[in-house]
mmCIF file of C-alpha atoms in Angstrom:
data_model
loop_
_atom_site.group_PDB
_atom_site.id
_atom_site.type_symbol
_atom_site.label_atom_id
_atom_site.label_comp_id
_atom_site.label_asym_id
_atom_site.label_seq_id
_atom_site.Cartn_x
_atom_site.Cartn_y
_atom_site.Cartn_z
ATOM 1 C CA MET A 1 -7.207 11.515 8.860
ATOM 2 C CA GLY A 2 -6.921 13.127 5.614
ATOM 3 C CA ASN A 3 -4.372 15.394 7.113
ATOM 4 C CA SER A 4 -2.318 13.007 8.139
ATOM 5 C CA TRP A 5 -1.660 11.866 4.234
ATOM 6 C CA THR A 6 -1.029 15.196 3.037
ATOM 7 C CA CYS A 7 2.670 15.249 4.647
ATOM 8 C CA PHE A 8 3.490 12.768 2.043
ATOM 9 C CA ALA A 9 2.282 14.885 -1.303
ATOM 10 C CA PRO A 10 0.901 11.795 -3.080
ATOM 11 C CA LYS A 11 1.886 11.524 -6.648
ATOM 12 C CA GLU A 12 -0.100 9.791 -9.434
ATOM 13 C CA VAL A 13 1.470 5.644 -9.921
ATOM 14 C CA ARG A 14 3.968 5.683 -12.577
ATOM 15 C CA PHE A 15 6.692 3.147 -13.785
ATOM 16 C CA THR A 16 8.604 5.369 -16.402
ATOM 17 C CA ARG A 17 12.288 5.415 -16.574
ATOM 18 C CA GLU A 18 14.457 6.413 -19.485
ATOM 19 C CA PRO A 19 16.517 4.028 -21.291
ATOM 20 C CA SER A 20 20.514 4.751 -21.336
ATOM 21 C CA LYS A 21 21.548 5.930 -24.603
ATOM 22 C CA ARG A 22 25.192 4.963 -23.603
ATOM 23 C CA ILE A 23 26.464 1.971 -25.986
ATOM 24 C CA PRO A 24 28.884 -0.270 -23.848
ATOM 25 C CA ASN A 25 32.483 0.203 -25.640
ATOM 26 C CA PHE A 26 32.423 -3.527 -26.336
ATOM 27 C CA LEU A 27 29.489 -3.309 -28.984
ATOM 28 C CA ARG A 28 31.044 -0.504 -30.542
ATOM 29 C CA LYS A 29 32.684 -1.163 -33.892
ATOM 30 C CA SER A 30 35.627 1.141 -35.034
ATOM 31 C CA LYS A 31 35.212 3.218 -37.890
ATOM 32 C CA THR A 32 38.646 2.772 -39.170
ATOM 33 C CA GLY A 33 40.296 0.169 -40.747
ATOM 34 C CA SER A 34 43.705 -0.025 -37.982
ATOM 35 C CA SER A 35 44.758 1.695 -34.463
ATOM 36 C CA SER A 36 47.062 3.633 -36.321
ATOM 37 C CA SER A 37 44.536 6.115 -37.657
ATOM 38 C CA SER A 38 43.309 7.165 -34.380
ATOM 39 C CA SER A 39 44.874 9.917 -32.315
ATOM 40 C CA PRO A 40 46.921 8.860 -29.141
ATOM 41 C CA SER A 41 44.280 10.846 -26.993
ATOM 42 C CA ARG A 42 41.415 9.020 -28.719
ATOM 43 C CA ASN A 43 42.939 5.561 -28.293
ATOM 44 C CA LYS A 44 43.651 6.462 -24.378
ATOM 45 C CA GLN A 45 40.095 7.597 -23.764
ATOM 46 C CA GLY A 46 38.841 4.361 -25.634
ATOM 47 C CA ASN A 47 40.944 1.851 -23.450
ATOM 48 C CA LYS A 48 40.008 3.666 -20.200
ATOM 49 C CA LEU A 49 36.387 3.409 -21.220
ATOM 50 C CA ASP A 50 37.085 -0.420 -22.272
ATOM 51 C CA ASP A 51 38.568 -0.834 -18.492
ATOM 52 C CA GLU A 52 35.455 0.735 -16.839
ATOM 53 C CA ASP A 53 33.106 -1.608 -18.888
ATOM 54 C CA ALA A 54 35.145 -4.829 -17.837
ATOM 55 C CA GLN A 55 35.255 -3.728 -14.630
ATOM 56 C CA LEU A 56 31.457 -3.246 -14.227
ATOM 57 C CA ARG A 57 31.473 -6.974 -16.092
ATOM 58 C CA GLN A 58 33.532 -8.532 -13.537
ATOM 59 C CA GLN A 59 31.595 -6.765 -10.098
ATOM 60 C CA ALA A 60 28.366 -7.999 -11.748
ATOM 61 C CA ILE A 61 29.576 -11.796 -12.085
ATOM 62 C CA ALA A 62 31.160 -11.735 -9.116
ATOM 63 C CA ALA A 63 28.095 -10.426 -7.445
ATOM 64 C CA ALA A 64 25.732 -12.589 -8.668
ATOM 65 C CA LEU A 65 28.285 -15.611 -8.364
ATOM 66 C CA LEU A 66 28.216 -14.461 -4.070
ATOM 67 C CA PHE A 67 24.324 -14.252 -4.137
ATOM 68 C CA ARG A 68 24.060 -17.841 -6.200
ATOM 69 C CA GLN A 69 26.549 -19.677 -3.291
ATOM 70 C CA HIS A 70 24.899 -17.899 -0.433
ATOM 71 C CA GLN A 71 21.401 -19.261 -1.785
ATOM 72 C CA GLN A 72 23.521 -22.877 -1.978
ATOM 73 C CA ASN A 73 24.722 -22.448 1.407
ATOM 74 C CA ILE A 74 27.938 -22.180 0.224
ATOM 75 C CA SER A 75 29.686 -20.266 2.804
ATOM 76 C CA LEU A 76 32.087 -17.172 1.712
ATOM 77 C CA PRO A 77 34.231 -15.709 4.590
ATOM 78 C CA LEU A 78 33.726 -11.280 4.907
ATOM 79 C CA ASN A 79 35.992 -8.850 5.625
ATOM 80 C CA ARG A 80 34.919 -6.832 7.956
ATOM 81 C CA SER A 81 35.842 -3.014 8.569
ATOM 82 C CA THR A 82 36.172 -0.792 11.830
ATOM 83 C CA SER A 83 33.130 1.194 13.085
ATOM 84 C CA VAL A 84 32.358 3.939 15.667
ATOM 85 C CA VAL A 85 31.062 3.737 18.979
ATOM 86 C CA TYR A 86 29.694 6.427 21.963
ATOM 87 C CA PRO A 87 28.149 5.691 25.220
ATOM 88 C CA ASN A 88 24.380 6.358 25.885
ATOM 89 C CA PRO A 89 23.397 9.982 26.127
ATOM 90 C CA SER A 90 21.815 10.696 29.734
ATOM 91 C CA PRO A 91 18.171 10.702 29.039
ATOM 92 C CA GLY A 92 17.250 14.756 27.579
ATOM 93 C CA VAL A 93 21.146 14.997 26.648
ATOM 94 C CA LEU A 94 22.551 14.136 23.196
ATOM 95 C CA LYS A 95 26.061 15.372 22.448
ATOM 96 C CA LYS A 96 26.932 16.645 18.946
ATOM 97 C CA LEU A 97 28.733 13.546 17.496
ATOM 98 C CA PRO A 98 31.132 13.935 14.431
ATOM 99 C CA LYS A 99 29.594 13.134 11.362
ATOM 100 C CA SER A 100 31.547 11.283 8.151
ATOM 101 C CA SER A 101 33.313 13.602 5.839
ATOM 102 C CA SER A 102 32.266 11.302 3.274
ATOM 103 C CA SER A 103 29.166 12.619 0.804
ATOM 104 C CA ARG A 104 30.466 11.916 -2.470
ATOM 105 C CA GLN A 105 28.648 9.625 -5.129
ATOM 106 C CA ARG A 106 30.238 6.379 -5.459
ATOM 107 C CA SER A 107 32.176 6.160 -8.659
ATOM 108 C CA ARG A 108 31.669 3.401 -11.314
ATOM 109 C CA SER A 109 35.668 3.355 -11.067
ATOM 110 C CA ASP A 110 35.333 2.852 -7.121
ATOM 111 C CA SER A 111 36.998 -0.327 -6.431
ATOM 112 C CA LEU A 112 34.486 -2.793 -5.255
ATOM 113 C CA VAL A 113 34.677 -5.644 -2.588
ATOM 114 C CA GLN A 114 35.553 -8.918 -4.972
ATOM 115 C CA PRO A 115 34.790 -12.793 -3.535
ATOM 116 C CA HIS A 116 38.726 -13.527 -3.447
ATOM 117 C CA GLN A 117 38.869 -10.571 -1.153
ATOM 118 C CA LEU A 118 36.433 -11.884 1.586
ATOM 119 C CA VAL A 119 37.892 -12.826 4.621
ATOM 120 C CA ILE A 120 36.606 -13.192 7.934
ATOM 121 C CA ASN A 121 38.246 -12.999 11.562
ATOM 122 C CA LYS A 122 38.665 -16.009 13.045
ATOM 123 C CA ASP A 123 39.017 -14.616 16.632
ATOM 124 C CA VAL A 124 35.067 -13.939 16.377
ATOM 125 C CA LYS A 125 33.296 -16.757 18.572
ATOM 126 C CA ALA A 126 30.097 -17.029 18.617
ATOM 127 C CA ASP A 127 30.081 -19.792 21.385
ATOM 128 C CA GLY A 128 29.551 -19.224 25.302
ATOM 129 C CA LEU A 129 26.411 -16.046 24.621
ATOM 130 C CA GLU A 130 23.427 -16.001 25.983
ATOM 131 C CA THR A 131 22.222 -16.535 22.488
ATOM 132 C CA ASN A 132 24.366 -16.945 18.841
ATOM 133 C CA HIS A 133 20.020 -16.566 16.959
ATOM 134 C CA PHE A 134 19.822 -13.376 15.382
ATOM 135 C CA VAL A 135 16.650 -12.577 13.869
ATOM 136 C CA LEU A 136 16.627 -9.870 10.766
ATOM 137 C CA VAL A 137 13.644 -7.334 10.292
ATOM 138 C CA HIS A 138 13.684 -5.614 6.828
ATOM 139 C CA GLY A 139 12.323 -2.567 6.556
ATOM 140 C CA GLY A 140 9.450 -0.933 4.377
ATOM 141 C CA GLY A 141 9.235 -2.065 0.815
ATOM 142 C CA PHE A 142 12.483 -4.475 1.371
ATOM 143 C CA GLY A 143 12.231 -8.326 1.828
ATOM 144 C CA ALA A 144 14.977 -10.791 3.771
ATOM 145 C CA TRP A 145 16.908 -10.430 0.388
ATOM 146 C CA CYS A 146 18.373 -7.106 1.650
ATOM 147 C CA TRP A 147 20.414 -8.984 4.489
ATOM 148 C CA TYR A 148 21.945 -11.568 2.169
ATOM 149 C CA LYS A 149 25.593 -9.928 2.859
ATOM 150 C CA ILE A 150 25.046 -9.840 6.717
ATOM 151 C CA MET A 151 23.667 -13.332 6.469
ATOM 152 C CA THR A 152 26.982 -14.475 5.245
ATOM 153 C CA LEU A 153 29.155 -12.926 7.706
ATOM 154 C CA LEU A 154 27.248 -13.602 10.490
ATOM 155 C CA GLU A 155 27.071 -17.541 9.798
ATOM 156 C CA GLU A 156 30.699 -17.753 8.813
ATOM 157 C CA GLY A 157 31.047 -16.441 11.885
ATOM 158 C CA GLY A 158 28.934 -19.461 13.859
ATOM 159 C CA TYR A 159 25.801 -17.511 14.470
ATOM 160 C CA LYS A 160 22.621 -19.035 13.705
ATOM 161 C CA VAL A 161 20.696 -16.399 11.359
ATOM 162 C CA ASP A 162 17.234 -15.857 10.434
ATOM 163 C CA ALA A 163 15.920 -13.129 7.820
ATOM 164 C CA VAL A 164 12.266 -13.002 7.748
ATOM 165 C CA ASP A 165 9.725 -11.952 5.123
ATOM 166 C CA LEU A 166 7.023 -10.002 6.613
ATOM 167 C CA THR A 167 3.453 -10.330 5.205
ATOM 168 C CA GLY A 168 3.155 -9.268 1.548
ATOM 169 C CA ALA A 169 7.330 -8.473 1.553
ATOM 170 C CA GLY A 170 9.826 -10.111 -0.366
ATOM 171 C CA ILE A 171 9.102 -13.728 -1.805
ATOM 172 C CA HIS A 172 5.598 -13.679 0.567
ATOM 173 C CA SER A 173 2.930 -13.919 -1.504
ATOM 174 C CA TYR A 174 0.303 -12.051 0.225
ATOM 175 C CA ASP A 175 -1.238 -8.793 -1.944
ATOM 176 C CA THR A 176 0.201 -5.837 0.187
ATOM 177 C CA ASN A 177 -3.089 -3.641 -0.679
ATOM 178 C CA ASN A 178 -5.124 -6.274 1.773
ATOM 179 C CA ILE A 179 -3.052 -5.862 4.871
ATOM 180 C CA THR A 180 -5.228 -4.074 7.306
ATOM 181 C CA SER A 181 -2.987 -4.278 10.486
ATOM 182 C CA LEU A 182 0.397 -4.398 12.155
ATOM 183 C CA ALA A 183 -0.256 -7.832 13.654
ATOM 184 C CA GLN A 184 -0.936 -9.250 10.375
ATOM 185 C CA TYR A 185 2.018 -8.284 8.908
ATOM 186 C CA VAL A 186 4.482 -8.774 11.234
ATOM 187 C CA LYS A 187 2.608 -12.392 11.705
ATOM 188 C CA PRO A 188 5.833 -14.419 10.232
ATOM 189 C CA LEU A 189 7.870 -12.675 12.885
ATOM 190 C CA THR A 190 5.752 -13.690 15.886
ATOM 191 C CA ASP A 191 5.510 -17.327 14.201
ATOM 192 C CA ILE A 192 9.455 -17.723 14.491
ATOM 193 C CA LEU A 193 8.997 -16.153 18.205
ATOM 194 C CA GLU A 194 6.218 -18.591 19.229
ATOM 195 C CA LYS A 195 7.971 -21.789 18.164
ATOM 196 C CA LEU A 196 11.298 -21.170 20.035
ATOM 197 C CA GLY A 197 11.586 -23.478 22.956
ATOM 198 C CA ASP A 198 11.540 -22.758 26.454
ATOM 199 C CA GLY A 199 14.654 -20.606 27.710
ATOM 200 C CA GLU A 200 15.628 -19.856 23.968
ATOM 201 C CA LYS A 201 15.941 -16.479 23.129
ATOM 202 C CA VAL A 202 16.913 -14.224 19.963
ATOM 203 C CA MET A 203 18.254 -10.857 19.094
ATOM 204 C CA LEU A 204 16.441 -9.058 16.834
ATOM 205 C CA VAL A 205 17.339 -6.126 14.225
ATOM 206 C CA GLY A 206 15.357 -4.199 12.689
ATOM 207 C CA HIS A 207 15.925 -1.567 9.836
ATOM 208 C CA ASP A 208 13.829 1.165 8.956
ATOM 209 C CA PHE A 209 9.867 0.684 9.240
ATOM 210 C CA GLY A 210 11.629 -2.847 10.877
ATOM 211 C CA GLY A 211 11.842 -1.224 13.833
ATOM 212 C CA ALA A 212 8.465 -0.475 14.854
ATOM 213 C CA CYS A 213 7.943 -4.154 14.042
ATOM 214 C CA ILE A 214 10.257 -5.490 16.531
ATOM 215 C CA SER A 215 8.996 -3.132 18.574
ATOM 216 C CA TYR A 216 5.393 -4.425 18.574
ATOM 217 C CA VAL A 217 7.104 -8.257 19.672
ATOM 218 C CA MET A 218 9.063 -7.044 21.864
ATOM 219 C CA GLU A 219 5.804 -6.106 23.769
ATOM 220 C CA LEU A 220 4.822 -9.244 23.100
ATOM 221 C CA PHE A 221 7.340 -11.559 23.838
ATOM 222 C CA PRO A 222 10.183 -9.603 26.250
ATOM 223 C CA SER A 223 11.601 -12.831 27.690
ATOM 224 C CA LYS A 224 12.744 -14.243 24.035
ATOM 225 C CA ILE A 225 14.488 -11.424 23.108
ATOM 226 C CA SER A 226 17.934 -10.870 24.486
ATOM 227 C CA LYS A 227 18.804 -7.796 22.680
ATOM 228 C CA ALA A 228 16.967 -5.501 20.188
ATOM 229 C CA ILE A 229 19.157 -3.485 17.490
ATOM 230 C CA PHE A 230 17.241 -0.712 15.388
ATOM 231 C CA ILE A 231 19.013 0.312 12.306
ATOM 232 C CA ALA A 232 18.057 3.683 11.032
ATOM 233 C CA ALA A 233 14.510 2.311 12.405
ATOM 234 C CA ALA A 234 11.764 3.989 13.722
ATOM 235 C CA MET A 235 12.107 3.622 17.539
ATOM 236 C CA LEU A 236 8.772 4.897 18.859
ATOM 237 C CA SER A 237 7.301 5.704 22.123
ATOM 238 C CA SER A 238 3.840 4.477 23.019
ATOM 239 C CA GLY A 239 0.976 5.988 21.743
ATOM 240 C CA GLN A 240 2.869 6.963 18.644
ATOM 241 C CA SER A 241 2.767 5.615 15.027
ATOM 242 C CA THR A 242 5.640 5.095 12.613
ATOM 243 C CA LEU A 243 3.718 7.630 9.945
ATOM 244 C CA GLU A 244 3.729 10.009 13.038
ATOM 245 C CA MET A 245 7.206 9.608 13.379
ATOM 246 C CA PHE A 246 8.407 10.241 9.987
ATOM 247 C CA SER A 247 5.874 13.274 9.263
ATOM 248 C CA GLN A 248 8.402 15.222 11.638
ATOM 249 C CA GLN A 249 10.973 15.186 8.682
ATOM 250 C CA ALA A 250 8.334 15.718 6.188
ATOM 251 C CA GLY A 251 8.570 19.413 5.731
ATOM 252 C CA SER A 252 12.479 19.075 5.121
ATOM 253 C CA ASN A 253 12.815 16.072 3.028
ATOM 254 C CA ASP A 254 11.453 16.701 -0.546
ATOM 255 C CA LEU A 255 12.973 13.906 -2.217
ATOM 256 C CA MET A 256 11.318 11.607 0.315
ATOM 257 C CA ARG A 257 7.978 13.470 -0.805
ATOM 258 C CA GLN A 258 8.648 13.101 -4.208
ATOM 259 C CA ALA A 259 9.665 9.561 -4.293
ATOM 260 C CA GLN A 260 6.244 8.732 -2.104
ATOM 261 C CA MET A 261 3.244 7.291 -3.885
ATOM 262 C CA PHE A 262 -0.337 6.089 -2.381
ATOM 263 C CA LEU A 263 -2.077 3.339 -4.049
ATOM 264 C CA TYR A 264 -5.641 3.502 -3.627
ATOM 265 C CA ALA A 265 -6.612 -0.328 -4.025
ATOM 266 C CA ASN A 266 -10.563 0.044 -2.382
ATOM 267 C CA GLY A 267 -11.072 3.301 -4.559
ATOM 268 C CA LYS A 268 -9.682 7.045 -4.130
ATOM 269 C CA GLY A 269 -12.564 7.858 -1.876
ATOM 270 C CA GLN A 270 -10.966 5.539 0.639
ATOM 271 C CA PRO A 271 -7.721 5.407 2.395
ATOM 272 C CA PRO A 272 -4.852 4.379 0.670
ATOM 273 C CA THR A 273 -3.781 0.874 1.069
ATOM 274 C CA ALA A 274 -0.293 1.079 0.606
ATOM 275 C CA ILE A 275 2.881 3.397 -0.271
ATOM 276 C CA ASP A 276 5.192 2.534 -3.358
ATOM 277 C CA LEU A 277 8.223 4.230 -4.091
ATOM 278 C CA ASP A 278 9.418 6.069 -7.508
ATOM 279 C CA LYS A 279 12.090 3.700 -8.707
ATOM 280 C CA THR A 280 13.803 6.728 -10.437
ATOM 281 C CA LEU A 281 14.367 8.217 -7.343
ATOM 282 C CA VAL A 282 15.140 5.477 -4.988
ATOM 283 C CA ARG A 283 19.098 5.538 -5.969
ATOM 284 C CA ASP A 284 19.513 9.278 -4.268
ATOM 285 C CA LEU A 285 16.684 8.217 -1.201
ATOM 286 C CA LEU A 286 17.904 5.441 -0.772
ATOM 287 C CA PHE A 287 21.246 4.136 -2.046
ATOM 288 C CA ASN A 288 23.295 7.115 -2.290
ATOM 289 C CA GLN A 289 26.326 5.081 -1.351
ATOM 290 C CA SER A 290 25.794 1.774 -2.308
ATOM 291 C CA PRO A 291 27.410 -0.303 -5.174
ATOM 292 C CA ALA A 292 25.510 -0.746 -8.544
ATOM 293 C CA LYS A 293 24.938 -4.390 -8.274
ATOM 294 C CA ASP A 294 23.105 -4.023 -5.042
ATOM 295 C CA ILE A 295 21.135 -1.000 -6.538
ATOM 296 C CA THR A 296 19.907 -2.919 -9.005
ATOM 297 C CA LEU A 297 18.788 -6.112 -7.135
ATOM 298 C CA ALA A 298 16.633 -3.457 -4.986
ATOM 299 C CA LEU A 299 14.904 -2.382 -7.912
ATOM 300 C CA VAL A 300 13.882 -5.149 -9.380
ATOM 301 C CA SER A 301 12.969 -6.642 -5.509
ATOM 302 C CA MET A 302 11.246 -3.882 -4.058
ATOM 303 C CA ARG A 303 7.441 -4.047 -3.072
ATOM 304 C CA PRO A 304 4.790 -1.256 -1.863
ATOM 305 C CA ILE A 305 4.567 -0.751 1.910
ATOM 306 C CA PRO A 306 1.166 -1.752 3.453
ATOM 307 C CA PHE A 307 -0.471 1.751 4.815
ATOM 308 C CA PRO A 308 -2.659 0.920 7.380
ATOM 309 C CA PRO A 309 0.525 -0.796 9.676
ATOM 310 C CA VAL A 310 2.552 2.256 9.444
ATOM 311 C CA MET A 311 -0.660 4.080 10.982
ATOM 312 C CA GLU A 312 -1.144 2.166 13.679
ATOM 313 C CA LYS A 313 0.066 3.272 17.145
ATOM 314 C CA LEU A 314 1.884 0.991 19.390
ATOM 315 C CA VAL A 315 0.988 0.283 23.111
ATOM 316 C CA LEU A 316 4.487 -0.486 24.674
ATOM 317 C CA SER A 317 4.764 -0.806 28.229
ATOM 318 C CA ASP A 318 7.816 -0.269 30.447
ATOM 319 C CA LYS A 319 7.263 -3.890 32.206
ATOM 320 C CA ASN A 320 7.559 -5.786 28.866
ATOM 321 C CA TYR A 321 8.933 -3.561 25.751
ATOM 322 C CA GLY A 322 11.317 -1.795 28.554
ATOM 323 C CA SER A 323 12.854 -4.700 29.686
ATOM 324 C CA VAL A 324 14.541 -5.595 26.642
ATOM 325 C CA ARG A 325 17.976 -4.102 25.915
ATOM 326 C CA ARG A 326 18.156 -2.012 23.229
ATOM 327 C CA PHE A 327 20.606 -0.729 20.881
ATOM 328 C CA TYR A 328 20.610 2.176 18.046
ATOM 329 C CA LEU A 329 22.919 2.275 14.841
ATOM 330 C CA VAL A 330 22.771 5.769 13.222
ATOM 331 C CA THR A 331 23.619 6.154 9.142
ATOM 332 C CA GLN A 332 25.325 8.936 8.726
ATOM 333 C CA GLU A 333 24.897 9.417 4.665
ATOM 334 C CA ASP A 334 20.916 8.686 5.086
ATOM 335 C CA SER A 335 18.782 10.592 3.001
ATOM 336 C CA ALA A 336 15.566 9.150 3.822
ATOM 337 C CA VAL A 337 15.566 8.963 7.808
ATOM 338 C CA SER A 338 17.653 12.342 8.331
ATOM 339 C CA VAL A 339 20.404 12.176 11.269
ATOM 340 C CA SER A 340 18.565 14.527 13.246
ATOM 341 C CA LEU A 341 15.474 12.641 13.510
ATOM 342 C CA GLN A 342 17.530 9.550 14.492
ATOM 343 C CA GLU A 343 19.054 11.923 17.236
ATOM 344 C CA ASN A 344 15.820 12.833 17.905
ATOM 345 C CA MET A 345 14.093 9.103 18.420
ATOM 346 C CA ILE A 346 17.165 8.482 20.792
ATOM 347 C CA LYS A 347 16.947 11.656 22.429
ATOM 348 C CA THR A 348 13.356 10.520 23.286
ATOM 349 C CA ASN A 349 13.615 7.183 23.695
ATOM 350 C CA PRO A 350 16.983 6.730 24.765
ATOM 351 C CA PRO A 351 18.483 3.154 24.221
ATOM 352 C CA GLU A 352 21.600 1.289 26.097
ATOM 353 C CA GLN A 353 24.037 2.218 23.489
ATOM 354 C CA VAL A 354 24.161 4.156 20.276
ATOM 355 C CA PHE A 355 26.712 3.254 17.408
ATOM 356 C CA TRP A 356 27.484 5.676 14.119
ATOM 357 C CA LEU A 357 27.935 4.013 10.849
ATOM 358 C CA LYS A 358 30.350 6.243 8.888
ATOM 359 C CA GLY A 359 29.750 6.630 5.254
ATOM 360 C CA SER A 360 26.611 5.008 5.454
ATOM 361 C CA ASP A 361 23.311 5.752 3.349
ATOM 362 C CA HIS A 362 19.736 4.269 4.033
ATOM 363 C CA ALA A 363 20.945 0.709 3.356
ATOM 364 C CA PRO A 364 23.989 -0.086 5.479
ATOM 365 C CA PHE A 365 23.659 -4.190 4.197
ATOM 366 C CA PHE A 366 24.633 -2.372 1.294
ATOM 367 C CA SER A 367 26.858 0.355 1.584
ATOM 368 C CA ARG A 368 28.822 -0.513 4.979
ATOM 369 C CA PRO A 369 27.966 -4.369 5.641
ATOM 370 C CA GLN A 370 31.772 -5.330 7.125
ATOM 371 C CA SER A 371 31.137 -2.426 9.681
ATOM 372 C CA LEU A 372 27.615 -3.170 10.148
ATOM 373 C CA HIS A 373 28.502 -6.844 10.930
ATOM 374 C CA LYS A 374 31.254 -6.145 13.103
ATOM 375 C CA ILE A 375 28.698 -3.534 15.479
ATOM 376 C CA LEU A 376 26.463 -6.695 15.329
ATOM 377 C CA VAL A 377 28.932 -9.048 16.681
ATOM 378 C CA GLU A 378 30.092 -6.593 19.246
ATOM 379 C CA ILE A 379 26.733 -6.296 20.521
ATOM 380 C CA ALA A 380 25.947 -10.015 20.104
ATOM 381 C CA GLN A 381 29.188 -10.406 22.777
ATOM 382 C CA MET A 382 27.940 -7.812 25.424
ATOM 383 C CA SER A 383 27.172 -9.451 28.454
ATOM 384 C CA SER A 384 24.776 -8.233 31.174
ATOM 385 C CA LYS A 385 27.563 -6.850 33.227
ATOM 386 C CA GLN A 386 27.866 -4.056 30.791
ATOM 387 C CA VAL A 387 24.331 -2.709 31.022
#
């Protein structure tokens, strides 16, 4: 068992972060009595920095208003962008698909979507579908909070949306270090499915470790699940654990190894109880294309990942798990789950259809929300005749 952990190269716990030494321009005082004593070039530079600070403040205010309005059930329509979709590859054959040309970091001067720019396509209809009910399942360390943009978009289109906090995640108060099984971890999700009425179905959406979680409930409740959508997620084979799957890239992902820290609530002589992430590295690991305001939200909201569920091997059958229609969304600028690992999961366990999110990091609900929304709606509207 100990050898299974070495691929993560655990570090001691630390939560230090260098404070920024940059003084915002609106706090700086001029050293001269009048503007005439400054050179034209110095004035231009100062004006440029003032504009950047003003823009950041506006973006932060806009983000806060958007999240607050969503919490109060005041819907804001969002604009949707295009996506790239490719048909399901034949078993054992995975074509090399085009990658995004975008690899640069987002600049402070990049324009971000403002609330007054958010417009929905009114032609999108949620009526007449097998189900219009989405259940969004977060990945390891995340919580229901990460879906706030996608919830707004889907609800504006007439869809019913539940974003679940798994045990010990988000605002769920349970201690992560006390979670001992996958069944315990996903209980808030199984509770939702158990309460569905006769004939009611949902579409499950799993991100990251959430892929293993929705796979677990697909085996338990296949008749209650219309479609399962994996977003940069652990799409496992029967007898495989999430730890084994991620270990396939452990040797080539130095950033992941550096960011992971094991927690030993039962003492160093016992197995780890949880995995935490170095907050100074998650920006590059998970959010290399995401807006600054969403990164800040994540940094103050993320919680440790329970370790026993990550080690648990899934038991999946063709009769249950295999009867649910599966779709996979590849995140092309992902530094946490590499494109090659995502391709390998697709090749090993082919879904019905594969979509590619161009320019998305590991958190497309932050970096490409409009594209992600469009794909989710497109999948929701697929009839059984398209199988």
